mmCIF file of C-alpha atoms in Angstrom:
data_model
loop_
_atom_site.group_PDB
_atom_site.id
_atom_site.type_symbol
_atom_site.label_atom_id
_atom_site.label_comp_id
_atom_site.label_asym_id
_atom_site.label_seq_id
_atom_site.Cartn_x
_atom_site.Cartn_y
_atom_site.Cartn_z
ATOM 1 C CA MET A 255 70.095 29.565 51.411
ATOM 2 C CA ARG A 256 69.516 32.842 53.083
ATOM 3 C CA PRO A 257 66.563 33.542 55.503
ATOM 4 C CA PHE A 258 63.200 34.817 53.845
ATOM 5 C CA PHE A 259 63.720 38.500 55.359
ATOM 6 C CA ALA A 260 67.366 38.710 55.009
ATOM 7 C CA ILE A 261 67.133 40.896 51.880
ATOM 8 C CA ALA A 262 69.549 43.680 53.085
ATOM 9 C CA PRO A 263 70.563 46.263 51.159
ATOM 10 C CA TYR A 264 66.958 45.975 49.640
ATOM 11 C CA ALA A 265 63.761 46.699 51.593
ATOM 12 C CA VAL A 266 60.236 45.899 51.269
ATOM 13 C CA ALA A 267 57.463 48.475 52.203
ATOM 14 C CA PRO A 268 53.988 49.093 51.223
ATOM 15 C CA ARG A 269 53.358 51.671 48.684
ATOM 16 C CA GLY A 270 49.598 52.610 48.416
ATOM 17 C CA ARG A 271 47.875 49.568 48.129
ATOM 18 C CA ALA A 272 50.607 47.411 47.010
ATOM 19 C CA TYR A 273 54.260 46.526 47.893
ATOM 20 C CA ALA A 274 57.552 47.994 46.542
ATOM 21 C CA VAL A 275 61.182 47.027 46.703
ATOM 22 C CA TRP A 276 63.696 49.744 47.537
ATOM 23 C CA LEU A 277 67.355 50.064 47.623
ATOM 24 C CA GLY A 278 68.070 52.664 50.124
ATOM 25 C CA THR A 279 65.799 55.616 49.026
ATOM 26 C CA GLU A 280 65.582 54.566 45.358
ATOM 27 C CA LEU A 281 62.463 52.910 44.387
ATOM 28 C CA ILE A 282 63.362 49.852 42.259
ATOM 29 C CA GLU A 283 60.025 48.224 41.730
ATOM 30 C CA HIS A 284 56.405 48.593 42.653
ATOM 31 C CA GLY A 285 53.024 47.105 42.273
ATOM 32 C CA PHE A 286 53.300 43.902 43.985
ATOM 33 C CA ASP A 287 50.060 42.436 45.274
ATOM 34 C CA CYS A 288 51.527 40.600 48.126
ATOM 35 C CA GLU A 289 54.484 41.148 50.277
ATOM 36 C CA ALA A 290 55.792 37.863 49.585
ATOM 37 C CA ASP A 291 56.173 38.639 45.931
ATOM 38 C CA ALA A 292 57.987 41.687 46.725
ATOM 39 C CA TYR A 293 60.438 39.551 48.940
ATOM 40 C CA GLY A 294 60.758 37.212 46.005
ATOM 41 C CA ARG A 295 61.803 40.092 43.545
ATOM 42 C CA ALA A 296 64.098 41.258 46.384
ATOM 43 C CA HIS A 297 65.802 37.843 46.450
ATOM 44 C CA ASP A 298 66.047 37.636 42.902
ATOM 45 C CA LEU A 299 67.970 41.146 42.739
ATOM 46 C CA LEU A 300 70.268 39.823 45.434
ATOM 47 C CA ASP A 301 70.988 36.698 43.420
ATOM 48 C CA ALA A 302 71.815 38.732 40.456
ATOM 49 C CA ASP A 303 74.002 40.998 42.612
ATOM 50 C CA GLU A 304 75.923 38.029 44.056
ATOM 51 C CA ASP A 305 76.611 36.445 40.537
ATOM 52 C CA GLU A 306 77.828 39.914 39.278
ATOM 53 C CA ALA A 307 80.213 40.194 42.297
ATOM 54 C CA ALA A 308 81.458 36.582 41.650
ATOM 55 C CA ALA A 309 81.888 37.267 37.866
ATOM 56 C CA GLN A 310 83.884 40.368 38.745
ATOM 57 C CA ALA A 311 85.954 38.617 41.271
ATOM 58 C CA GLU A 312 86.931 35.870 38.629
ATOM 59 C CA PHE A 313 87.665 38.532 36.097
ATOM 60 C CA GLU A 314 90.195 40.390 38.575
ATOM 61 C CA ALA A 315 91.693 37.008 39.498
ATOM 62 C CA GLN A 316 92.475 36.173 35.880
ATOM 63 C CA ARG A 317 93.861 39.860 35.388
ATOM 64 C CA PHE A 318 96.158 39.120 38.263
ATOM 65 C CA LEU A 319 97.290 35.920 36.964
ATOM 66 C CA GLU A 320 98.065 37.311 33.518
ATOM 67 C CA ALA A 321 99.887 40.089 34.854
ATOM 68 C CA ALA A 322 102.129 37.762 36.918
#
């Protein structure tokens, strides 16, 4: 389990009267009532990124085995 504030490459910052999740300079989502909700969404995005990377690695390993 990662620490609560460890959300790199995502960032959480106030935007108006709410909080937003950013990826670099790109606004991903906004309108979170509290900072914790924005951090929770950033963690969800990180989990999805990690799942996608694992699936890609498995696909590439399978291609390597088939080519051998």
